[in-house]
Amino acid sequence: MIFSTKKAHIEEEKCDLLVVGLYTDEIPTDEFTYINEATEGLLSDVLKEEGVKGKAGEMSLVRTSEWLDAKRVLVIGLGKQEKCTQESIREASATAHKVAKRLAAKTICFAPLGVDSEKVKARTSAKAITEGFILGGYVFSKYKKEKKPSKVSDISIVVESLRDVKQIEKGIEDGKIYAEATMYARDLVNEPAEHLRPLDLVERAKEIVKGKKDLKIKIFDEAKLKSMKAGGILSIAKGSDHPPFMVHMIYKPEKAKKRIALVGKAVTFDSGGLSLKPSGSMETMKMDMAGSASVLGVFSRIVALNPNVEVHGIFAACENMPGPNAIKPGDVVHAMNKKTIEILNTDAEGRVTLADALTYATKQKPDLIIDLATLTGACVVALGEEVAGVMSNHPKQTNDLLDAAYEAGEKMWQLPLEPRYNKLIESKIADVKNIGGRYGGALTAGLFLQMFVGDTPWIHIDIAGPSFAERPLNAYTEYGGSGFAVRTLIEYLRSI
Ligand code: BES
Ligand code: ZN
Ligand code: ZN
């Protein structure tokens, strides 16, 4: 698929499908007016007939080959003009891709969507069109005999001014980076656990770093983890035949303003361990490495992204299995920061592995740690399947992150790190236990993690809900791994 832009009259373009936006405000965009006039009012007639007013999600497909060089025009609803955001554009563009697929269209022309309001600039519009279009076409077809690839080959965004052409070119490049990084993470999450073991995650990280001068990697195998006394990750890995690893990727541009550590939960399969999950709950547990997938997704495009910050990507990978050497409820383990953890439920494994990954991250002396973890079912109970929970010891950074999430179209909501609930994770025999009470499970998990970050500014994102879409999250996120948080992280890194 090739994206491009040009200065031209949209109604004169030759293509299989021409996409133009419609607001509910009844003030048509210039492009709509040109096309409508060139088709002698066909568009407005059809819209009237079909009762299409321009609400988000509405659309109308009109055959125009008698009047134009474009075979068909897709009029797509963007809602109220003043409320039109990047997200409306992404969804509209993803929908256009689905229509194009159905029609087996090869060439698509877009009018720049959403630029009529002050809020959305040409570059942003092009970014959102590109991002939504690519992500809207994503399918994980690796294990399908019949792959049904999209036939779309050329997508061009047609504008009237030369100045916009430059901005649109930049926007297209932005959109590609966001989408490709997200799809990298989606592919990892969708990969069955038997094909993506801890060692495979290490291999992916190596591939990403290979041949790039701004990227470095450190890999810690089981022996090395033992010498580092990383008892958290080691203890959870004991029930599996696949050995654990810790991976540390470093992106270091010349004049970095800040140092950010991204830490991802990397449990390649979560059976629950001896506290075995019921089979239904295990069905999607190949996704329990989604945090690390998002970190790898960001790193897969970080050189092209070129943010002015030093970024450290860290994950401790293991598999949580009930093998003969598995950790047992009641065991006490020594985490890397010397704190002792009483393991009362082996299914609360993520926090135990993260304890070491976070300890290691603090040693890099970052200005901020962001961890991403499919940590608790409780967070899904609290916020549903589409919204991630955010907990932090640093309000300013959290606001910036939440702003980035909004821009990226990813739903996140802050939950409190309520110190009163620390009593719920007090252990009778160790420094902390790995489960809280019946209530507030997302918060007690957050409080547990806090014990391993010391004073380092830190944001924890519980992505258990949205990381794996059991049903579509939006027009550009269908069933399966969503690559959640990749776009927020990119947005955040660029905002620094
Ligand atoms: N990986 C799960 C959390 C999870 C649940 C992710 C649903 C995605 C969807 C985690 O390791 C886990 O099992 N947590 C337990 C904690 C409990 C034992 C305190 C949970 O949430 O049930
Ligand atoms: Zn678990
Ligand atoms: Zn887990």
Coordinates of C-alpha atoms and ligand atoms in Angstrom, one line a residue:
M1 CA 0.0 0.0 0.0
I2 CA 1.4 3.3 -1.0
F3 CA 0.3 6.6 0.5
S4 CA 0.9 9.8 -1.3
T5 CA -0.5 13.3 -1.6
K6 CA -1.0 15.8 -4.4
K7 CA -2.4 19.2 -5.2
A8 CA -5.3 18.6 -7.6
H9 CA -9.0 19.1 -8.0
I10 CA -10.6 16.2 -6.2
E11 CA -13.6 15.9 -8.5
E12 CA -11.3 15.3 -11.4
E13 CA -9.3 12.4 -9.9
K14 CA -9.4 9.0 -11.4
C15 CA -9.8 6.3 -8.8
D16 CA -11.9 3.3 -7.7
L17 CA -13.2 5.1 -4.6
L18 CA -13.2 8.7 -3.6
V19 CA -13.7 9.4 0.1
V20 CA -15.2 12.6 1.4
G21 CA -16.4 13.6 4.8
L22 CA -19.8 15.0 5.9
Y23 CA -20.6 16.8 9.2
T24 CA -24.1 16.9 10.8
D25 CA -24.0 20.8 10.7
E26 CA -25.4 21.0 7.2
I27 CA -22.5 23.1 6.0
P28 CA -20.9 21.0 3.4
T29 CA -17.1 20.9 3.0
D30 CA -15.6 22.4 -0.1
E31 CA -14.7 19.0 -1.5
F32 CA -18.3 17.8 -1.0
T33 CA -19.6 20.8 -2.9
Y34 CA -17.2 20.3 -5.8
I35 CA -18.1 16.7 -6.2
N36 CA -21.8 17.4 -5.8
E37 CA -21.7 20.1 -8.5
A38 CA -19.7 17.8 -10.8
T39 CA -22.3 15.1 -10.4
E40 CA -25.2 17.6 -10.9
G41 CA -26.4 17.2 -7.3
L42 CA -26.3 13.4 -7.2
L43 CA -24.6 13.3 -3.8
S44 CA -27.1 15.6 -2.0
D45 CA -30.0 13.7 -3.7
V46 CA -28.8 10.3 -2.5
L47 CA -28.1 11.5 1.0
K48 CA -31.5 13.0 1.2
E49 CA -33.1 9.8 -0.1
E50 CA -31.2 7.7 2.4
G51 CA -31.6 10.0 5.3
V52 CA -27.9 10.2 5.9
K53 CA -27.1 13.3 7.9
G54 CA -23.4 12.9 8.6
K55 CA -23.5 11.3 12.1
A56 CA -20.3 9.4 13.0
G57 CA -20.6 5.9 11.7
E58 CA -23.1 6.8 8.9
M59 CA -22.1 6.5 5.3
S60 CA -23.4 6.4 1.8
L61 CA -21.8 4.8 -1.2
V62 CA -22.7 6.4 -4.5
R63 CA -21.8 5.2 -8.1
T64 CA -20.4 8.2 -9.9
S65 CA -18.8 6.7 -13.0
E66 CA -21.2 8.4 -15.3
W67 CA -20.1 11.9 -14.2
L68 CA -16.6 11.5 -12.8
D69 CA -13.4 9.6 -13.4
A70 CA -14.0 8.2 -9.9
K71 CA -16.0 5.0 -10.0
R72 CA -17.6 5.6 -6.6
V73 CA -17.8 8.2 -4.0
L74 CA -18.0 7.2 -0.3
V75 CA -19.6 9.9 1.8
I76 CA -18.6 9.3 5.4
G77 CA -20.1 10.8 8.6
L78 CA -17.8 12.7 10.9
G79 CA -20.4 14.0 13.4
K80 CA -20.6 17.6 14.5
Q81 CA -17.8 19.7 13.0
E82 CA -16.7 21.2 16.3
K83 CA -16.5 17.8 17.9
C84 CA -14.6 16.2 15.1
T85 CA -11.3 14.8 16.5
Q86 CA -8.4 12.6 15.3
E87 CA -10.4 9.7 16.6
S88 CA -13.4 10.4 14.3
I89 CA -11.0 10.5 11.4
R90 CA -9.3 7.3 12.3
E91 CA -12.6 5.5 12.5
A92 CA -13.9 7.0 9.3
S93 CA -10.7 6.0 7.5
A94 CA -10.8 2.5 8.8
T95 CA -14.4 2.2 7.7
A96 CA -13.4 3.4 4.2
H97 CA -10.8 0.6 4.1
K98 CA -13.5 -2.0 4.9
V99 CA -15.7 -0.6 2.1
A100 CA -12.7 -0.6 -0.3
K101 CA -12.0 -4.2 0.6
R102 CA -15.6 -5.2 0.0
L103 CA -15.5 -3.5 -3.5
A104 CA -12.0 -4.9 -4.2
A105 CA -11.0 -1.3 -4.9
K106 CA -7.4 -0.7 -5.8
T107 CA -7.0 3.1 -5.9
I108 CA -8.5 5.4 -3.2
C109 CA -8.5 9.2 -3.0
F110 CA -9.2 10.9 0.2
A111 CA -10.3 14.5 0.7
P112 CA -8.5 15.7 3.9
L113 CA -11.0 14.8 6.7
G114 CA -11.8 17.0 9.6
V115 CA -9.6 20.0 8.7
D116 CA -12.5 22.4 8.5
S117 CA -12.5 23.0 12.2
E118 CA -9.6 24.8 13.9
K119 CA -8.7 21.8 16.0
V120 CA -7.5 19.4 13.3
K121 CA -4.6 20.5 11.1
A122 CA -3.7 19.1 7.8
R123 CA -0.8 17.0 9.2
T124 CA -3.0 15.6 11.9
S125 CA -5.7 14.7 9.5
A126 CA -3.3 12.9 7.2
K127 CA -1.8 11.1 10.2
A128 CA -5.2 9.9 11.3
I129 CA -6.3 8.9 7.8
T130 CA -3.1 6.8 7.4
E131 CA -3.2 5.3 10.8
G132 CA -6.9 4.4 10.7
F133 CA -6.6 3.0 7.2
I134 CA -3.7 0.8 7.9
L135 CA -5.0 -0.5 11.2
G136 CA -8.5 -0.9 9.8
G137 CA -7.0 -3.4 7.4
Y138 CA -5.1 -5.4 10.0
V139 CA -5.8 -9.2 10.1
F140 CA -3.7 -11.9 11.8
S141 CA -3.8 -14.4 9.0
K142 CA -0.5 -16.2 9.6
Y143 CA -2.4 -19.5 10.4
K144 CA -5.1 -19.2 7.8
K145 CA -4.7 -21.1 4.5
E146 CA -6.8 -18.5 2.7
K147 CA -5.3 -15.1 3.5
K148 CA -7.7 -12.7 1.7
P149 CA -5.3 -9.7 1.5
S150 CA -6.6 -6.2 0.8
K151 CA -6.4 -5.3 -2.9
V152 CA -5.8 -1.6 -2.1
S153 CA -2.6 -0.4 -3.7
D154 CA -2.6 3.4 -3.8
I155 CA -4.1 5.8 -1.4
S156 CA -3.7 9.5 -2.1
I157 CA -4.8 12.5 -0.1
V158 CA -5.8 15.3 -2.5
V159 CA -5.5 18.9 -1.4
E160 CA -5.9 22.3 -2.9
S161 CA -2.9 24.2 -1.6
L162 CA 0.8 23.4 -2.0
R163 CA 1.5 24.3 1.6
D164 CA -0.8 21.5 2.8
V165 CA 1.1 19.0 0.6
K166 CA 4.2 19.3 2.8
Q167 CA 2.2 18.9 6.0
I168 CA 0.3 16.0 4.6
E169 CA 3.5 14.2 3.6
K170 CA 4.7 14.5 7.2
G171 CA 1.3 13.4 8.5
I172 CA 1.4 10.3 6.3
E173 CA 4.9 9.4 7.7
D174 CA 3.6 9.9 11.3
G175 CA 0.6 7.7 10.6
K176 CA 2.7 4.9 9.2
I177 CA 4.9 4.9 12.3
Y178 CA 2.0 4.8 14.7
A179 CA 0.2 2.0 12.8
E180 CA 3.3 -0.1 12.1
A181 CA 4.4 0.0 15.7
T182 CA 0.9 -1.0 16.8
M183 CA 0.7 -3.9 14.3
Y184 CA 4.1 -5.1 15.5
A185 CA 2.6 -5.4 19.0
R186 CA -0.6 -6.9 17.7
D187 CA 1.3 -9.7 15.9
L188 CA 3.2 -10.6 19.1
V189 CA 0.0 -10.7 21.2
N190 CA -1.8 -12.8 18.6
E191 CA 1.0 -15.3 18.3
P192 CA 0.1 -18.6 20.2
A193 CA 2.2 -19.1 23.4
E194 CA 3.8 -22.3 22.1
H195 CA 5.3 -20.2 19.3
L196 CA 6.2 -17.2 21.5
R197 CA 8.2 -18.4 24.5
P198 CA 10.4 -16.2 26.6
L199 CA 13.4 -17.0 24.4
D200 CA 11.3 -15.9 21.3
L201 CA 10.7 -12.5 22.9
V202 CA 14.4 -12.2 23.4
E203 CA 15.0 -13.0 19.7
R204 CA 12.4 -10.4 18.6
A205 CA 14.2 -7.8 20.7
K206 CA 17.5 -8.7 19.2
E207 CA 16.1 -8.4 15.7
I208 CA 14.8 -4.9 16.4
V209 CA 18.1 -3.7 17.7
K210 CA 20.3 -5.4 15.0
G211 CA 22.2 -3.0 12.8
K212 CA 20.9 0.2 14.4
K213 CA 23.5 2.4 15.9
D214 CA 21.2 4.3 18.3
L215 CA 20.0 1.0 19.8
K216 CA 21.7 -1.3 22.3
I217 CA 20.5 -4.4 24.1
K218 CA 21.5 -6.4 27.3
I219 CA 20.1 -9.9 27.8
F220 CA 20.1 -11.6 31.2
D221 CA 19.7 -15.4 31.1
E222 CA 18.7 -17.6 34.0
A223 CA 22.2 -17.9 35.4
K224 CA 22.7 -14.2 35.2
L225 CA 19.3 -13.6 36.9
K226 CA 20.5 -15.9 39.7
S227 CA 23.6 -13.9 40.2
M228 CA 21.5 -10.8 40.3
K229 CA 19.3 -12.4 42.9
A230 CA 16.2 -11.7 40.8
G231 CA 14.1 -14.1 42.9
G232 CA 10.8 -12.7 41.7
I233 CA 11.1 -13.6 38.0
L234 CA 13.0 -16.8 38.8
S235 CA 10.4 -18.1 41.2
I236 CA 7.5 -17.7 38.8
A237 CA 9.4 -19.3 36.0
K238 CA 10.1 -22.5 38.0
G239 CA 7.0 -24.3 36.9
S240 CA 7.8 -24.1 33.2
D241 CA 10.4 -25.9 31.1
H242 CA 11.1 -22.7 29.2
P243 CA 13.7 -20.6 31.0
P244 CA 13.2 -17.0 31.9
F245 CA 15.1 -13.9 30.6
M246 CA 15.3 -10.3 31.3
V247 CA 15.8 -7.9 28.4
H248 CA 17.0 -4.3 28.4
M249 CA 16.9 -2.3 25.2
I250 CA 18.3 1.2 25.1
Y251 CA 17.6 4.0 22.7
K252 CA 20.1 6.8 23.1
P253 CA 20.0 9.8 20.9
E254 CA 22.8 12.4 21.1
K255 CA 21.3 15.2 23.1
A256 CA 18.5 13.5 25.1
K257 CA 16.5 15.8 27.4
K258 CA 15.2 13.0 29.6
R259 CA 15.4 9.3 30.4
I260 CA 12.3 7.2 30.3
A261 CA 12.0 3.6 31.2
L262 CA 9.2 1.5 29.7
V263 CA 8.7 -1.8 31.6
G264 CA 6.3 -4.4 30.2
K265 CA 4.8 -7.5 31.8
A266 CA 6.0 -10.5 29.7
V267 CA 4.3 -13.6 30.9
T268 CA 4.2 -15.6 27.6
F269 CA 1.4 -17.8 29.0
D270 CA -0.4 -17.5 32.3
S271 CA -2.0 -20.8 33.3
G272 CA -2.2 -19.5 36.8
G273 CA 0.4 -21.9 38.0
L274 CA -0.6 -24.2 40.8
S275 CA -3.4 -21.8 41.5
L276 CA -4.6 -23.0 38.1
K277 CA -7.1 -20.9 36.2
P278 CA -10.4 -22.4 35.0
S279 CA -10.1 -23.4 31.3
G280 CA -12.3 -20.6 30.0
S281 CA -10.1 -17.9 31.7
M282 CA -7.0 -19.5 30.2
E283 CA -8.2 -19.3 26.6
T284 CA -6.7 -15.9 25.9
M285 CA -3.8 -16.0 28.3
K286 CA -1.2 -16.0 25.5
M287 CA -1.9 -12.3 25.7
D288 CA -0.3 -11.9 29.1
M289 CA 2.9 -10.6 27.5
A290 CA 1.0 -7.6 25.9
G291 CA 2.9 -5.1 28.1
S292 CA 6.2 -6.2 26.6
A293 CA 4.6 -6.4 23.2
S294 CA 3.8 -2.7 23.5
V295 CA 7.3 -1.9 24.6
L296 CA 8.7 -3.9 21.6
G297 CA 6.2 -2.2 19.3
V298 CA 7.5 1.2 20.3
F299 CA 11.1 0.1 19.9
S300 CA 10.4 -1.4 16.5
R301 CA 9.9 2.1 15.1
I302 CA 11.8 4.2 17.6
V303 CA 14.7 5.1 15.3
A304 CA 12.2 6.5 12.7
L305 CA 10.3 8.2 15.4
N306 CA 13.5 9.9 16.6
P307 CA 12.2 11.2 19.9
N308 CA 14.5 13.6 21.9
V309 CA 14.6 11.3 24.9
E310 CA 16.6 8.4 26.1
V311 CA 14.3 5.4 26.2
H312 CA 14.9 2.1 28.1
G313 CA 12.7 -0.9 27.3
I314 CA 12.8 -3.5 29.9
F315 CA 10.9 -6.8 30.4
A316 CA 11.3 -9.9 32.5
A317 CA 9.9 -12.8 30.4
C318 CA 8.7 -16.1 31.7
E319 CA 5.9 -18.6 31.5
N320 CA 3.6 -19.3 34.4
M321 CA 3.0 -23.0 34.5
P322 CA 2.2 -25.7 37.2
G323 CA 5.2 -28.0 36.5
P324 CA 6.8 -30.2 39.2
N325 CA 9.1 -27.4 40.3
A326 CA 6.4 -24.7 40.4
I327 CA 6.3 -22.2 43.2
K328 CA 3.7 -23.2 45.8
P329 CA 1.2 -21.1 47.6
G330 CA 2.8 -20.2 51.0
D331 CA 6.3 -20.0 49.6
V332 CA 8.4 -16.9 50.3
V333 CA 10.7 -15.4 47.6
H334 CA 13.4 -12.9 47.8
A335 CA 13.0 -10.2 45.2
M336 CA 15.9 -8.4 43.6
N337 CA 15.5 -5.4 45.9
K338 CA 15.9 -7.7 48.9
K339 CA 12.2 -7.5 49.9
T340 CA 10.5 -10.8 50.7
I341 CA 7.2 -11.7 49.1
E342 CA 4.8 -14.3 50.4
I343 CA 3.2 -16.0 47.4
L344 CA -0.3 -16.9 48.4
N345 CA -1.8 -17.2 44.9
T346 CA 0.5 -18.2 42.1
D347 CA -1.9 -16.6 39.6
A348 CA -0.9 -13.2 40.9
E349 CA 2.4 -13.8 39.1
G350 CA 2.7 -10.6 37.1
R351 CA 3.4 -8.3 40.0
V352 CA 6.1 -10.8 41.2
T353 CA 7.9 -10.7 37.9
L354 CA 7.5 -6.9 37.6
A355 CA 9.0 -6.5 41.1
D356 CA 12.3 -7.4 39.7
A357 CA 11.9 -5.6 36.4
L358 CA 10.9 -2.4 38.2
T359 CA 13.9 -2.8 40.6
Y360 CA 16.2 -3.1 37.7
A361 CA 14.5 -0.1 36.0
T362 CA 15.1 2.1 39.0
K363 CA 18.8 1.3 38.8
Q364 CA 18.9 3.0 35.4
K365 CA 18.0 6.3 37.3
P366 CA 15.3 7.3 34.9
D367 CA 13.2 10.5 35.2
L368 CA 10.1 8.4 34.8
I369 CA 9.2 4.7 34.7
I370 CA 6.0 3.7 32.8
D371 CA 5.0 0.1 33.3
L372 CA 2.4 -1.7 31.2
A373 CA 0.8 -4.9 32.5
T374 CA -2.1 -7.1 31.9
L375 CA -2.1 -7.3 35.6
T376 CA -5.6 -7.8 37.1
G377 CA -9.0 -9.1 36.2
A378 CA -10.2 -6.7 38.9
C379 CA -9.2 -3.7 36.6
V380 CA -11.5 -5.2 33.9
V381 CA -14.3 -5.5 36.5
A382 CA -13.8 -1.8 37.5
L383 CA -13.3 -0.2 34.1
G384 CA -14.6 -2.7 31.5
E385 CA -12.8 -4.2 28.5
E386 CA -12.0 -0.9 26.7
V387 CA -10.5 1.3 29.4
A388 CA -7.1 0.9 31.0
G389 CA -6.4 1.8 34.7
V390 CA -3.6 4.3 35.5
M391 CA -2.0 4.6 38.9
S392 CA 0.9 6.8 39.7
N393 CA 3.0 8.6 42.3
H394 CA 3.5 11.6 40.1
P395 CA 0.5 13.7 39.2
K396 CA 2.1 16.0 36.6
Q397 CA 3.5 13.2 34.4
T398 CA 0.2 11.4 34.7
N399 CA -1.8 14.3 33.3
D400 CA 0.6 14.5 30.4
L401 CA 0.2 10.8 29.8
L402 CA -3.5 11.0 29.9
D403 CA -3.4 13.8 27.4
A404 CA -1.3 11.6 25.1
A405 CA -3.8 8.8 25.5
Y406 CA -6.6 11.1 24.5
E407 CA -4.8 12.2 21.4
A408 CA -4.0 8.6 20.6
G409 CA -7.6 7.5 20.9
E410 CA -6.8 5.1 23.7
K411 CA -9.1 5.1 26.7
M412 CA -7.4 5.4 30.1
W413 CA -8.7 6.4 33.5
Q414 CA -6.8 7.1 36.7
L415 CA -7.4 5.0 39.8
P416 CA -6.0 5.9 43.3
L417 CA -2.9 4.5 44.9
E418 CA -4.7 4.6 48.2
P419 CA -2.2 4.2 51.0
R420 CA -4.8 3.0 53.5
Y421 CA -5.1 -0.2 51.4
N422 CA -1.5 -1.1 52.1
K423 CA -2.7 -3.0 55.1
L424 CA -4.4 -5.4 52.6
I425 CA -1.1 -6.6 51.3
E426 CA 0.7 -6.9 54.7
S427 CA 2.0 -10.4 55.2
K428 CA 2.3 -12.2 58.5
I429 CA 5.6 -13.7 57.7
A430 CA 7.2 -11.6 54.9
D431 CA 7.5 -8.0 53.8
V432 CA 4.5 -8.2 51.5
K433 CA 2.1 -10.8 50.2
N434 CA 1.1 -11.1 46.5
I435 CA -2.6 -10.8 46.9
G436 CA -4.9 -8.3 48.6
G437 CA -8.5 -8.9 49.8
R438 CA -11.6 -9.5 47.8
Y439 CA -12.1 -5.9 46.8
G440 CA -10.0 -3.2 45.0
G441 CA -7.8 -5.8 43.4
A442 CA -6.4 -3.4 40.8
L443 CA -5.4 -1.0 43.5
T444 CA -3.7 -3.5 45.8
A445 CA -1.8 -4.7 42.7
G446 CA -0.7 -1.1 42.1
L447 CA 0.3 -0.7 45.7
F448 CA 2.3 -3.9 45.5
L449 CA 4.3 -2.6 42.5
Q450 CA 4.9 0.7 44.3
M451 CA 7.0 -1.1 46.8
F452 CA 9.6 -1.7 44.1
V453 CA 10.0 1.7 42.5
G454 CA 11.2 3.7 45.6
D455 CA 11.0 7.4 44.9
T456 CA 11.3 7.2 41.2
P457 CA 8.4 9.0 39.4
W458 CA 6.3 6.1 38.1
I459 CA 3.1 5.4 36.2
H460 CA 1.5 2.0 36.2
I461 CA -0.9 1.2 33.4
D462 CA -3.1 -1.9 33.9
I463 CA -4.0 -3.0 30.4
A464 CA -5.7 -6.3 31.2
G465 CA -9.0 -5.1 29.6
P466 CA -8.1 -3.5 26.3
S467 CA -5.0 -5.5 25.3
F468 CA -6.9 -8.3 23.8
A469 CA -10.2 -7.4 22.1
E470 CA -12.7 -10.2 22.5
R471 CA -15.0 -8.0 20.5
P472 CA -14.0 -4.9 18.4
L473 CA -12.8 -1.9 20.4
N474 CA -13.5 0.5 17.5
A475 CA -13.5 0.6 13.7
Y476 CA -9.8 0.0 13.5
T477 CA -9.4 -2.5 16.3
E478 CA -11.0 -5.8 15.5
Y479 CA -10.9 -9.2 17.4
G480 CA -7.5 -10.1 18.9
G481 CA -4.4 -8.3 20.1
S482 CA -5.0 -4.6 20.0
G483 CA -1.4 -3.2 20.4
F484 CA -2.9 -1.1 23.2
A485 CA -0.7 1.7 24.6
V486 CA 1.8 1.7 21.8
R487 CA 0.2 4.9 20.3
T488 CA -0.1 6.6 23.6
L489 CA 3.5 5.9 24.4
I490 CA 4.7 7.3 21.0
E491 CA 2.5 10.3 21.5
Y492 CA 3.9 10.8 25.0
L493 CA 7.5 10.4 23.9
R494 CA 7.0 12.9 21.1
S495 CA 5.5 15.4 23.5
I496 CA 8.6 15.6 25.7
Ligands
BES1 N1 -2.9 -12.2 33.7 C1 -3.9 -12.1 34.8 C2 -4.8 -10.9 34.7 C3 -5.7 -10.8 33.5 C4 -7.1 -11.2 33.7 C5 -5.4 -10.3 32.3 C6 -7.9 -11.1 32.7 C7 -6.3 -10.2 31.3 C8 -7.6 -10.6 31.5 C9 -3.2 -12.0 36.1 O1 -1.9 -12.7 36.2 C10 -4.1 -12.7 37.1 O2 -4.3 -13.8 37.0 N2 -4.5 -11.9 38.1 C11 -5.3 -12.4 39.1 C12 -4.9 -11.9 40.5 C13 -5.6 -12.5 41.7 C14 -5.2 -13.9 41.8 C15 -5.2 -11.7 42.9 C16 -6.8 -12.0 38.8 O3 -6.9 -10.9 38.4 O4 -7.7 -12.8 39.0
ZN2 ZN -2.1 -14.7 36.7
ZN3 ZN -0.9 -12.8 34.4

